[in-house]
Every structure is written in C-alpha cells, then in structure tokens.
C-alpha cells in the first residue's frame, strides 16, 4: 500500500450551474466526495496503490460511495458502516471558478463516528504513507481515531501527511480549529495549507516566515498551495516556489486533493522519502503536483476530473520542463 487515506467519504451535492450563490442554485446533483477519499482515488488514478479508512452511513449513499471507491481500485477494507447516523452530505455552490460555498449536513455525520478501535491496523502498518485532514479533528470519536492512526503510522516509520483543509462552519471558532490542528502537528511529517490556513495557524501571511513557524513545531515538509498562482514548499534544507500552469480552469474544487495526491505519489515512489527533499527534487515534485492540480480544474466535479499518470506525463511533456524520471 502506497498511501492510506483516513477521514471523510461523503456526498457532495454539486450545483447544476456555476456562477451563482448557494441560495440561487436551481438544482443539485449527488457526487462522491470528501477530501481524503478524493486523494485516495487520485492516487489510484495516478497508478499507485491507495486505501481508505473511514465511516459512512448504512444507507444508499454509503453503499454507493463504497462502490465508487471499489470501482476506482481503492482498498476499502478499512471502510466502516454506521447503522445509527446518515452519510454526511455537503451542498456546494460555485459563485466563480476559484471560489466555493459549502453547507455541511453533519450533526453528526457518519464520518465523525469512526472510533480508534475500528481502525484496520494491518493496513496502517503496511502503508508507506498515511494522509488525513482537519475534518477528522472537529468531533469525537473521529478526532481520537485520527490521532491514534497518526501515532501508529509514525511508530511504523510511515510518512504522515496532513491537509489543514479548514472549513470555518464546522468549528465553534477559528481559535478552536487552530488549537485542534496544532495538537496534531507534532505527529506529522508533511503539512499542506493554503494562504488562509497559514495565516490562521501562524499569524503570518509571509510564506517563508509562516512555513518556518510551522516547521519549528515538527513537520519537516510544509507546502502552501496558492490556487492559480502555484505552490510553495519548505523542507529542512530548501525552500522554493513553483508557478501554476496556465489552463482554462472551470472548477477548482478538488485541485488541492489532486495536488497532494500528485506530491505523495512522488514521495512514496522508489527510494526513501527523505531523499526526495532536496531543492532540485522538490521543485520537480511540485511541478508534477501542480500539473495534477491544473488538470483537475478543467472539468466540473472532482473524481471525474482527476487525471491518470499518462495524462499528467503528456501534459508535462508539452511544457518542456525536462525529465521527471531518474
Ligand atoms: P486548495 O484546495 O488546497 O486550496 P488550490 O486551489 O491552491 O488548493 O489548488 C492546488 C493546486 O492546484 C495549486 O497549487 C495549483 O498548482 C493547481 N491549481 C489550482 N487552481 C488552478 C488554476 N486555476 N489554474 C492552474 N492550476 C491551478
């Protein structure tokens, strides 16, 4: 197993039109979603082995979501069903290509009900990487399950990756979100934030200073995704910015999930991940991840838009950036 993703698998209710606010959307269509689930599918599309740990409701939506992951070759042995709560739903609007509005139906949703003792430890210990995000930290018992998974993975020398993925309406306050996220930072090797999340967690808008603060709390790799501008990284030995590719984006939902999937497939391929962190290699890793993100912005929805490794290679070949293989 290359990457095991833990967290929310849910139904995104996508708007039938873009360019309008949530209350003006004329109809919604159910689509599979949830950031860690998107990452698991993205990894499988890119040709690596992925698995999913999480919980859905024992309902039609939950069964549908499992069938989607199975069809995408994601290992679902760690997916649980809850008879008492419904599968989480999220209503989405896309007022413009780079902004989204969300309303979560999750009071509670099945994804928050994953318990530590339900984790499939065999899968956890066999994975090269564990990836999760802050939606697992908003409520108990999923918060304890996520922490237990991170601790178990760390003890097995598995790389632990975390996406801050801050959704303000899921928290009592920004301060609470910050506190719960900062509690897991010492357990992780890689943190991915956007500019808003960097400011929330560090009080800094300067990329270099902000990532330096995050790194001082533990993770040797800090990544900031910058939407249509590109991405920034800090490792122990290097920092750098990689511009985004110019594409005709129509829906940026899921670009961050695609980006991190691209980066994790690079870090878990071949040699130990620590050797992937030099300036030169990280620059290539971010170019690859930027390409996976850019290609995902070309279609509405997340899973239908995720590219295969061949599509990423074809796209990069046209950009004349030199070889991505060594
Ligand atoms: P997040 O969901 O984490 O906020 P971003 O929106 O920053 O993620 O997108 C992740 C990555 O996807 C960016 O760093 C960039 O490489 C790529 N990307 C996102 N939007 C665009 C766009 N409009 N054009 C080109 N690339 C994009």
GROMACS .gro file of C-alpha atoms and ligand atoms in nm:
model
  353
    1UNK     CA    1   0.000   0.000   0.000
    2UNK     CA    2   0.146   0.334  -0.102
    3UNK     CA    3  -0.097   0.579   0.058
    4UNK     CA    4  -0.373   0.511   0.311
    5UNK     CA    5  -0.622   0.798   0.343
    6UNK     CA    6  -0.824   0.848   0.660
    7UNK     CA    7  -1.129   1.067   0.706
    8UNK     CA    8  -1.447   1.179   0.534
    9UNK     CA    9  -1.615   0.998   0.248
   10UNK     CA   10  -1.936   1.187   0.176
   11UNK     CA   11  -2.181   1.303  -0.087
   12UNK     CA   12  -2.111   1.640  -0.247
   13UNK     CA   13  -2.435   1.793  -0.374
   14UNK     CA   14  -2.298   1.975  -0.676
   15UNK     CA   15  -2.481   2.275  -0.825
   16UNK     CA   16  -2.624   2.234  -1.174
   17UNK     CA   17  -2.479   2.572  -1.270
   18UNK     CA   18  -2.164   2.774  -1.186
   19UNK     CA   19  -2.154   3.149  -1.131
   20UNK     CA   20  -2.440   3.161  -0.878
   21UNK     CA   21  -2.456   3.170  -0.499
   22UNK     CA   22  -2.581   2.875  -0.292
   23UNK     CA   23  -2.934   3.005  -0.237
   24UNK     CA   24  -2.972   3.076  -0.610
   25UNK     CA   25  -2.872   2.727  -0.732
   26UNK     CA   26  -3.165   2.573  -0.922
   27UNK     CA   27  -3.078   2.206  -0.853
   28UNK     CA   28  -2.806   1.985  -0.701
   29UNK     CA   29  -2.666   1.652  -0.819
   30UNK     CA   30  -2.509   1.398  -0.577
   31UNK     CA   31  -2.141   1.322  -0.643
   32UNK     CA   32  -1.891   1.124  -0.435
   33UNK     CA   33  -1.659   1.347  -0.231
   34UNK     CA   34  -1.461   1.405   0.088
   35UNK     CA   35  -1.105   1.534   0.064
   36UNK     CA   36  -0.918   1.219   0.186
   37UNK     CA   37  -1.143   1.000  -0.032
   38UNK     CA   38  -1.065   1.222  -0.332
   39UNK     CA   39  -0.695   1.186  -0.253
   40UNK     CA   40  -0.730   0.805  -0.239
   41UNK     CA   41  -0.898   0.799  -0.582
   42UNK     CA   42  -0.646   1.046  -0.724
   43UNK     CA   43  -0.358   0.826  -0.608
   44UNK     CA   44  -0.516   0.517  -0.767
   45UNK     CA   45  -0.571   0.709  -1.095
   46UNK     CA   46  -0.203   0.803  -1.089
   47UNK     CA   47  -0.118   0.433  -1.080
   48UNK     CA   48  -0.021   0.390  -0.714
   49UNK     CA   49  -0.193   0.172  -0.451
   50UNK     CA   50  -0.429   0.351  -0.213
   51UNK     CA   51  -0.670   0.256   0.063
   52UNK     CA   52  -0.933   0.431   0.272
   53UNK     CA   53  -1.014   0.430   0.646
   54UNK     CA   54  -1.341   0.593   0.745
   55UNK     CA   55  -1.715   0.557   0.808
   56UNK     CA   56  -2.032   0.611   0.608
   57UNK     CA   57  -2.398   0.560   0.699
   58UNK     CA   58  -2.565   0.221   0.649
   59UNK     CA   59  -2.778   0.380   0.377
   60UNK     CA   60  -2.800   0.403  -0.002
   61UNK     CA   61  -2.548   0.689  -0.016
   62UNK     CA   62  -2.299   0.494   0.196
   63UNK     CA   63  -2.328   0.184  -0.024
   64UNK     CA   64  -2.293   0.399  -0.336
   65UNK     CA   65  -1.976   0.563  -0.200
   66UNK     CA   66  -1.816   0.226  -0.125
   67UNK     CA   67  -1.895   0.108  -0.478
   68UNK     CA   68  -1.729   0.420  -0.622
   69UNK     CA   69  -1.406   0.357  -0.429
   70UNK     CA   70  -1.414  -0.013  -0.523
   71UNK     CA   71  -1.458   0.076  -0.891
   72UNK     CA   72  -1.160   0.312  -0.868
   73UNK     CA   73  -0.940   0.035  -0.721
   74UNK     CA   74  -0.916   0.194  -0.376
   75UNK     CA   75  -0.880  -0.068  -0.100
   76UNK     CA   76  -1.198  -0.034   0.114
   77UNK     CA   77  -1.126  -0.299   0.377
   78UNK     CA   78  -1.095  -0.017   0.632
   79UNK     CA   79  -1.435   0.141   0.549
   80UNK     CA   80  -1.700   0.100   0.822
   81UNK     CA   81  -2.080   0.141   0.810
   82UNK     CA   82  -2.281   0.314   1.084
   83UNK     CA   83  -2.640   0.198   1.139
   84UNK     CA   84  -2.730   0.499   1.356
   85UNK     CA   85  -2.617   0.804   1.156
   86UNK     CA   86  -2.652   0.912   0.797
   87UNK     CA   87  -2.378   0.952   0.541
   88UNK     CA   88  -2.259   1.314   0.551
   89UNK     CA   89  -2.390   1.546   0.276
   90UNK     CA   90  -2.237   1.876   0.161
   91UNK     CA   91  -2.427   2.129  -0.052
   92UNK     CA   92  -2.191   2.326  -0.276
   93UNK     CA   93  -2.217   2.642  -0.484
   94UNK     CA   94  -1.952   2.775  -0.723
   95UNK     CA   95  -2.000   3.153  -0.748
   96UNK     CA   96  -1.682   3.160  -0.960
   97UNK     CA   97  -1.419   2.914  -1.084
   98UNK     CA   98  -1.185   2.967  -0.788
   99UNK     CA   99  -1.434   3.001  -0.502
  100UNK     CA  100  -1.685   2.764  -0.345
  101UNK     CA  101  -1.958   2.791  -0.079
  102UNK     CA  102  -2.033   2.486   0.139
  103UNK     CA  103  -2.310   2.378   0.378
  104UNK     CA  104  -2.237   2.054   0.566
  105UNK     CA  105  -2.519   1.822   0.683
  106UNK     CA  106  -2.321   1.658   0.960
  107UNK     CA  107  -2.483   1.691   1.302
  108UNK     CA  108  -2.343   1.430   1.343
  109UNK     CA  109  -2.249   1.266   1.014
  110UNK     CA  110  -2.124   0.909   0.995
  111UNK     CA  111  -1.770   1.023   0.913
  112UNK     CA  112  -1.728   1.176   1.262
  113UNK     CA  113  -1.820   0.845   1.429
  114UNK     CA  114  -1.510   0.643   1.341
  115UNK     CA  115  -1.364   0.501   1.664
  116UNK     CA  116  -0.993   0.426   1.731
  117UNK     CA  117  -1.066   0.057   1.790
  118UNK     CA  118  -1.226   0.033   1.444
  119UNK     CA  119  -0.902   0.121   1.262
  120UNK     CA  120  -0.756  -0.155   1.047
  121UNK     CA  121  -0.407  -0.171   1.197
  122UNK     CA  122  -0.275  -0.416   0.936
  123UNK     CA  123  -0.349  -0.163   0.662
  124UNK     CA  124  -0.198   0.119   0.868
  125UNK     CA  125   0.124  -0.067   0.934
  126UNK     CA  126   0.163  -0.177   0.572
  127UNK     CA  127   0.124   0.173   0.422
  128UNK     CA  128   0.416   0.390   0.307
  129UNK     CA  129   0.209   0.699   0.387
  130UNK     CA  130  -0.095   0.796   0.595
  131UNK     CA  131  -0.288   1.104   0.481
  132UNK     CA  132  -0.569   1.280   0.671
  133UNK     CA  133  -0.716   1.626   0.727
  134UNK     CA  134  -0.881   1.853   0.980
  135UNK     CA  135  -1.237   1.734   0.920
  136UNK     CA  136  -1.143   1.428   1.126
  137UNK     CA  137  -1.050   1.661   1.414
  138UNK     CA  138  -1.376   1.858   1.453
  139UNK     CA  139  -1.559   1.594   1.662
  140UNK     CA  140  -1.511   1.288   1.878
  141UNK     CA  141  -1.459   0.998   1.835
  142UNK     CA  142  -1.305   1.060   1.489
  143UNK     CA  143  -1.050   1.304   1.643
  144UNK     CA  144  -0.914   1.029   1.869
  145UNK     CA  145  -0.919   0.783   1.579
  146UNK     CA  146  -0.714   1.021   1.362
  147UNK     CA  147  -0.459   1.083   1.638
  148UNK     CA  148  -0.430   0.712   1.709
  149UNK     CA  149  -0.378   0.643   1.338
  150UNK     CA  150  -0.106   0.910   1.315
  151UNK     CA  151   0.072   0.776   1.624
  152UNK     CA  152   0.053   0.416   1.495
  153UNK     CA  153   0.178   0.518   1.150
  154UNK     CA  154   0.468   0.714   1.299
  155UNK     CA  155   0.573   0.415   1.506
  156UNK     CA  156   0.589   0.214   1.179
  157UNK     CA  157   0.805   0.481   1.006
  158UNK     CA  158   0.516   0.561   0.774
  159UNK     CA  159   0.520   0.918   0.638
  160UNK     CA  160   0.227   1.108   0.792
  161UNK     CA  161   0.067   1.373   0.571
  162UNK     CA  162  -0.194   1.628   0.682
  163UNK     CA  163  -0.412   1.874   0.489
  164UNK     CA  164  -0.532   2.162   0.709
  165UNK     CA  165  -0.847   2.189   0.488
  166UNK     CA  166  -1.006   2.449   0.719
  167UNK     CA  167  -1.386   2.472   0.690
  168UNK     CA  168  -1.489   2.754   0.929
  169UNK     CA  169  -1.854   2.645   0.968
  170UNK     CA  170  -1.750   2.308   1.114
  171UNK     CA  171  -1.580   2.467   1.416
  172UNK     CA  172  -1.708   2.666   1.716
  173UNK     CA  173  -1.438   2.928   1.648
  174UNK     CA  174  -1.119   2.986   1.450
  175UNK     CA  175  -0.929   2.957   1.778
  176UNK     CA  176  -1.072   2.609   1.841
  177UNK     CA  177  -0.973   2.499   1.489
  178UNK     CA  178  -0.622   2.629   1.539
  179UNK     CA  179  -0.584   2.456   1.875
  180UNK     CA  180  -0.705   2.117   1.748
  181UNK     CA  181  -0.490   2.135   1.435
  182UNK     CA  182  -0.181   2.242   1.630
  183UNK     CA  183  -0.226   1.938   1.856
  184UNK     CA  184  -0.157   1.701   1.565
  185UNK     CA  185   0.129   1.899   1.410
  186UNK     CA  186   0.398   1.724   1.618
  187UNK     CA  187   0.267   1.389   1.484
  188UNK     CA  188   0.304   1.471   1.115
  189UNK     CA  189   0.583   1.477   0.856
  190UNK     CA  190   0.411   1.685   0.590
  191UNK     CA  191   0.157   1.966   0.626
  192UNK     CA  192  -0.031   2.123   0.336
  193UNK     CA  193  -0.204   2.457   0.388
  194UNK     CA  194  -0.341   2.736   0.172
  195UNK     CA  195  -0.272   3.103   0.245
  196UNK     CA  196  -0.577   3.143   0.473
  197UNK     CA  197  -0.476   2.837   0.673
  198UNK     CA  198  -0.116   2.953   0.700
  199UNK     CA  199  -0.235   3.283   0.849
  200UNK     CA  200  -0.477   3.102   1.083
  201UNK     CA  201  -0.212   2.867   1.219
  202UNK     CA  202   0.088   3.103   1.235
  203UNK     CA  203  -0.046   3.461   1.224
  204UNK     CA  204   0.186   3.509   0.921
  205UNK     CA  205   0.099   3.591   0.561
  206UNK     CA  206   0.464   3.573   0.453
  207UNK     CA  207   0.516   3.225   0.306
  208UNK     CA  208   0.874   3.186   0.420
  209UNK     CA  209   0.815   3.307   0.777
  210UNK     CA  210   0.485   3.116   0.813
  211UNK     CA  211   0.625   2.783   0.693
  212UNK     CA  212   0.927   2.834   0.915
  213UNK     CA  213   0.696   2.866   1.217
  214UNK     CA  214   0.505   2.552   1.117
  215UNK     CA  215   0.827   2.360   1.064
  216UNK     CA  216   0.953   2.458   1.410
  217UNK     CA  217   0.650   2.268   1.553
  218UNK     CA  218   0.752   1.939   1.388
  219UNK     CA  219   0.675   1.866   1.022
  220UNK     CA  220   0.992   1.859   0.807
  221UNK     CA  221   0.786   1.936   0.494
  222UNK     CA  222   0.550   2.235   0.468
  223UNK     CA  223   0.357   2.304   0.149
  224UNK     CA  224   0.144   2.608   0.069
  225UNK     CA  225  -0.091   2.578  -0.228
  226UNK     CA  226  -0.169   2.911  -0.392
  227UNK     CA  227  -0.452   2.829  -0.635
  228UNK     CA  228  -0.395   2.973  -0.983
  229UNK     CA  229  -0.061   3.119  -0.866
  230UNK     CA  230   0.109   2.783  -0.791
  231UNK     CA  231   0.267   2.638  -0.480
  232UNK     CA  232   0.547   2.692  -0.227
  233UNK     CA  233   0.749   2.440  -0.026
  234UNK     CA  234   0.982   2.437   0.271
  235UNK     CA  235   1.189   2.132   0.363
  236UNK     CA  236   1.468   2.125   0.619
  237UNK     CA  237   1.727   2.203   0.351
  238UNK     CA  238   1.538   2.405   0.090
  239UNK     CA  239   1.251   2.639   0.001
  240UNK     CA  240   1.100   2.722  -0.336
  241UNK     CA  241   0.804   2.848  -0.537
  242UNK     CA  242   0.666   2.677  -0.847
  243UNK     CA  243   0.423   2.873  -1.068
  244UNK     CA  244   0.093   2.711  -1.166
  245UNK     CA  245   0.035   2.601  -1.525
  246UNK     CA  246  -0.182   2.827  -1.738
  247UNK     CA  247  -0.505   2.640  -1.812
  248UNK     CA  248  -0.870   2.729  -1.875
  249UNK     CA  249  -0.992   2.637  -1.528
  250UNK     CA  250  -1.366   2.587  -1.489
  251UNK     CA  251  -1.390   2.435  -1.138
  252UNK     CA  252  -1.105   2.442  -0.884
  253UNK     CA  253  -1.288   2.209  -0.638
  254UNK     CA  254  -1.058   1.920  -0.554
  255UNK     CA  255  -0.742   2.076  -0.702
  256UNK     CA  256  -0.583   2.071  -0.358
  257UNK     CA  257  -0.668   1.700  -0.318
  258UNK     CA  258  -0.529   1.626  -0.664
  259UNK     CA  259  -0.217   1.829  -0.586
  260UNK     CA  260  -0.141   1.642  -0.262
  261UNK     CA  261  -0.208   1.308  -0.433
  262UNK     CA  262   0.045   1.402  -0.700
  263UNK     CA  263   0.301   1.503  -0.441
  264UNK     CA  264   0.251   1.189  -0.229
  265UNK     CA  265   0.288   0.956  -0.528
  266UNK     CA  266   0.625   1.122  -0.591
  267UNK     CA  267   0.736   1.098  -0.228
  268UNK     CA  268   0.637   0.731  -0.194
  269UNK     CA  269   0.777   0.609  -0.525
  270UNK     CA  270   1.107   0.425  -0.511
  271UNK     CA  271   1.366   0.541  -0.264
  272UNK     CA  272   1.303   0.662   0.092
  273UNK     CA  273   1.101   0.984   0.100
  274UNK     CA  274   1.376   1.174   0.283
  275UNK     CA  275   1.585   1.156  -0.036
  276UNK     CA  276   1.311   1.337  -0.229
  277UNK     CA  277   1.351   1.660  -0.034
  278UNK     CA  278   1.645   1.835  -0.200
  279UNK     CA  279   1.584   2.168  -0.374
  280UNK     CA  280   1.602   2.012  -0.720
  281UNK     CA  281   1.377   1.713  -0.642
  282UNK     CA  282   1.119   1.920  -0.456
  283UNK     CA  283   1.099   2.160  -0.748
  284UNK     CA  284   1.018   1.864  -0.979
  285UNK     CA  285   0.778   1.719  -0.721
  286UNK     CA  286   0.586   2.047  -0.706
  287UNK     CA  287   0.578   2.080  -1.085
  288UNK     CA  288   0.426   1.732  -1.104
  289UNK     CA  289   0.175   1.814  -0.825
  290UNK     CA  290   0.087   2.150  -0.988
  291UNK     CA  291   0.015   1.964  -1.313
  292UNK     CA  292  -0.217   1.716  -1.137
  293UNK     CA  293  -0.396   2.015  -0.975
  294UNK     CA  294  -0.421   2.212  -1.300
  295UNK     CA  295  -0.566   1.916  -1.494
  296UNK     CA  296  -0.828   1.866  -1.223
  297UNK     CA  297  -0.956   2.223  -1.271
  298UNK     CA  298  -1.057   2.150  -1.632
  299UNK     CA  299  -1.385   1.967  -1.555
  300UNK     CA  300  -1.673   2.016  -1.309
  301UNK     CA  301  -1.661   1.780  -1.011
  302UNK     CA  302  -1.361   1.612  -0.855
  303UNK     CA  303  -1.348   1.238  -0.929
  304UNK     CA  304  -1.443   1.271  -1.299
  305UNK     CA  305  -1.172   1.536  -1.337
  306UNK     CA  306  -0.879   1.354  -1.174
  307UNK     CA  307  -0.608   1.274  -1.432
  308UNK     CA  308  -0.422   0.949  -1.495
  309UNK     CA  309  -0.041   0.934  -1.481
  310UNK     CA  310  -0.033   0.915  -1.863
  311UNK     CA  311  -0.236   1.237  -1.891
  312UNK     CA  312  -0.003   1.412  -1.645
  313UNK     CA  313   0.305   1.294  -1.837
  314UNK     CA  314   0.156   1.407  -2.172
  315UNK     CA  315   0.071   1.746  -2.025
  316UNK     CA  316   0.418   1.792  -1.874
  317UNK     CA  317   0.592   1.683  -2.194
  318UNK     CA  318   0.423   1.972  -2.374
  319UNK     CA  319   0.560   2.217  -2.115
  320UNK     CA  320   0.926   2.132  -2.193
  321UNK     CA  321   1.040   2.113  -1.831
  322UNK     CA  322   1.291   1.832  -1.878
  323UNK     CA  323   1.275   1.478  -1.740
  324UNK     CA  324   1.068   1.379  -1.438
  325UNK     CA  325   1.234   1.039  -1.403
  326UNK     CA  326   1.574   0.950  -1.263
  327LIG     P1  327  -0.661   2.402  -0.207
  327LIG     O1  328  -0.783   2.321  -0.241
  327LIG     O2  329  -0.566   2.331  -0.121
  327LIG     O3  330  -0.690   2.543  -0.168
  327LIG     P2  331  -0.557   2.511  -0.458
  327LIG     O4  332  -0.685   2.571  -0.506
  327LIG     O5  333  -0.450   2.602  -0.414
  327LIG     O6  334  -0.584   2.401  -0.346
  327LIG     O7  335  -0.504   2.418  -0.575
  327LIG     C1  336  -0.397   2.327  -0.559
  327LIG     C2  337  -0.306   2.338  -0.675
  327LIG     O8  338  -0.378   2.311  -0.798
  327LIG     C3  339  -0.244   2.476  -0.693
  327LIG     O9  340  -0.127   2.488  -0.615
  327LIG     C4  341  -0.217   2.477  -0.843
  327LIG    O10  342  -0.096   2.411  -0.872
  327LIG     C5  343  -0.332   2.395  -0.901
  327LIG     N1  344  -0.442   2.487  -0.941
  327LIG     C6  345  -0.549   2.524  -0.869
  327LIG     N2  346  -0.626   2.612  -0.938
  327LIG     C7  347  -0.565   2.632  -1.057
  327LIG     C8  348  -0.591   2.712  -1.172
  327LIG     N3  349  -0.699   2.791  -1.178
  327LIG     N4  350  -0.504   2.707  -1.275
  327LIG     C9  351  -0.395   2.627  -1.271
  327LIG     N5  352  -0.363   2.549  -1.165
  327LIG    C10  353  -0.446   2.551  -1.058
   0.00000   0.00000   0.00000
